Amino acid sequence: QVQLVESGGGLVQQGGSLRLSCASSGGIFRINAMGWYRQAPGKQREMVATITNGGSTNYADSVKGRFTISRDNAKNPVYLQMNRLKPEDTAVYYCNLNGYSDHYEYFDSWGQGTQVTVSS
């Protein structure tokens, strides 16, 4: 079973930066896609940024030009660099991976989330 743990969240002032990391445990054969999602209080979870195994990226309009998603190895597969943060970016951020485990079983895993709070 592939498990994910996010880190890097915290409290930052408006205009500041944070870098979120996602660590995985469990054997991974192949990752199809990775992404970051967020959920603010009283709102539905929304896509922030995604990246495929081929490197294609997609961003929410609200973060384009400010956030950058990048990928690395299977143990630390995906990062989110967040610059010029705004109070409306305040939310719990979740990492998501889908692909195939080393037992060739499909997985679609979520982390437990990391809190990002941007003060004005």
Short mmCIF file of C-alpha atoms in Angstrom, two decimals:
data_model
loop_
_atom_site.label_atom_id
_atom_site.label_comp_id
_atom_site.label_asym_id
_atom_site.label_seq_id
_atom_site.Cartn_x
_atom_site.Cartn_y
_atom_site.Cartn_z
CA GLN A 1 0.00 0.00 0.00
CA VAL A 2 1.37 3.37 -1.00
CA GLN A 3 1.17 5.97 1.75
CA LEU A 4 1.91 9.68 1.45
CA VAL A 5 3.03 12.26 3.98
CA GLU A 6 3.06 15.97 3.22
CA SER A 7 5.35 18.49 4.87
CA GLY A 8 6.37 22.10 4.52
CA GLY A 9 3.17 23.85 5.50
CA GLY A 10 3.03 26.62 8.05
CA LEU A 11 2.18 30.23 8.75
CA VAL A 12 3.52 32.85 6.36
CA GLN A 13 2.81 36.49 5.67
CA GLN A 14 1.15 37.64 2.47
CA GLY A 15 3.70 37.74 -0.32
CA GLY A 16 5.84 35.04 1.25
CA SER A 17 6.80 31.61 -0.01
CA LEU A 18 6.51 28.00 1.08
CA ARG A 19 7.63 24.73 -0.47
CA LEU A 20 5.50 21.66 0.10
CA SER A 21 6.95 18.17 -0.13
CA CYS A 22 5.32 14.78 -0.45
CA ALA A 23 7.08 11.63 0.75
CA SER A 24 5.89 8.18 -0.20
CA SER A 25 6.28 4.78 1.44
CA GLY A 26 5.50 1.42 -0.09
CA GLY A 27 6.79 0.05 -3.34
CA ILE A 28 5.91 1.92 -6.50
CA PHE A 29 6.33 0.45 -9.96
CA ARG A 30 5.02 3.39 -11.92
CA ILE A 31 3.45 6.75 -11.19
CA ASN A 32 0.86 7.91 -13.73
CA ALA A 33 0.14 11.33 -12.30
CA MET A 34 0.75 13.45 -9.24
CA GLY A 35 -1.00 16.46 -7.88
CA TRP A 36 -1.66 18.93 -5.13
CA TYR A 37 -5.16 19.76 -3.96
CA ARG A 38 -6.42 22.04 -1.24
CA GLN A 39 -9.47 22.48 0.92
CA ALA A 40 -10.35 25.68 2.72
CA PRO A 41 -12.83 25.73 5.62
CA GLY A 42 -16.38 25.41 4.37
CA LYS A 43 -15.27 24.75 0.79
CA GLN A 44 -14.86 21.71 -1.40
CA ARG A 45 -11.47 20.26 -2.17
CA GLU A 46 -10.05 21.77 -5.34
CA MET A 47 -7.20 20.99 -7.69
CA VAL A 48 -4.20 23.25 -7.32
CA ALA A 49 -1.69 21.67 -9.71
CA THR A 50 -1.08 18.34 -11.39
CA ILE A 51 1.79 16.80 -13.29
CA THR A 52 1.84 13.62 -15.35
CA ASN A 53 4.64 11.10 -15.59
CA GLY A 54 5.43 12.66 -18.93
CA GLY A 55 5.85 16.06 -17.35
CA SER A 56 2.66 17.77 -18.51
CA THR A 57 1.41 20.25 -15.93
CA ASN A 58 -1.93 21.82 -15.18
CA TYR A 59 -2.65 24.64 -12.75
CA ALA A 60 -5.72 26.23 -11.27
CA ASP A 61 -6.20 29.71 -12.69
CA SER A 62 -5.89 31.20 -9.22
CA VAL A 63 -2.30 29.97 -8.79
CA LYS A 64 -0.88 30.28 -12.30
CA GLY A 65 2.34 32.23 -12.32
CA ARG A 66 2.76 31.89 -8.56
CA PHE A 67 2.93 28.13 -7.89
CA THR A 68 5.17 25.55 -9.53
CA ILE A 69 4.71 21.79 -9.33
CA SER A 70 7.74 19.59 -9.86
CA ARG A 71 8.57 15.91 -9.62
CA ASP A 72 11.53 13.94 -8.33
CA ASN A 73 12.07 10.32 -7.43
CA ALA A 74 9.57 7.73 -6.24
CA LYS A 75 10.31 8.37 -2.55
CA ASN A 76 9.81 12.10 -2.86
CA PRO A 77 7.73 12.25 -5.97
CA VAL A 78 6.24 15.71 -6.02
CA TYR A 79 6.81 19.23 -4.69
CA LEU A 80 4.84 22.45 -4.77
CA GLN A 81 6.70 25.74 -4.71
CA MET A 82 4.32 28.49 -3.65
CA ASN A 83 5.37 32.11 -4.15
CA ARG A 84 3.59 35.41 -3.64
CA LEU A 85 1.14 33.75 -1.29
CA LYS A 86 -2.22 35.37 -0.65
CA PRO A 87 -4.64 35.00 2.28
CA GLU A 88 -7.02 33.17 -0.05
CA ASP A 89 -4.39 30.45 -0.43
CA THR A 90 -5.05 29.46 3.19
CA ALA A 91 -6.16 25.83 3.22
CA VAL A 92 -5.13 22.29 4.00
CA TYR A 93 -3.01 21.04 1.11
CA TYR A 94 -3.11 17.40 0.06
CA CYS A 95 -0.74 15.38 -2.07
CA ASN A 96 -2.17 12.79 -4.48
CA LEU A 97 -0.47 10.04 -6.48
CA ASN A 98 -1.91 7.40 -8.74
CA GLY A 99 -0.19 4.61 -10.57
CA TYR A 100 0.86 1.01 -10.02
CA SER A 101 2.54 -0.55 -7.01
CA ASP A 102 5.43 -2.97 -7.22
CA HIS A 103 2.77 -5.69 -7.00
CA TYR A 104 1.29 -4.23 -10.20
CA GLU A 105 -1.83 -3.10 -8.40
CA TYR A 106 -3.41 0.23 -9.21
CA PHE A 107 -3.34 2.78 -6.40
CA ASP A 108 -4.76 6.27 -5.91
CA SER A 109 -3.37 7.57 -2.65
CA TRP A 110 -3.83 10.74 -0.63
CA GLY A 111 -1.78 12.19 2.18
CA GLN A 112 -3.20 13.45 5.45
CA GLY A 113 -2.72 17.08 4.50
CA THR A 114 -0.57 19.98 5.65
CA GLN A 115 -1.95 23.31 6.81
CA VAL A 116 -0.96 26.48 4.99
CA THR A 117 -2.01 29.75 6.58
CA VAL A 118 -1.32 33.10 4.95
CA SER A 119 -1.76 36.20 7.09
CA SER A 120 -2.62 39.59 5.65
#
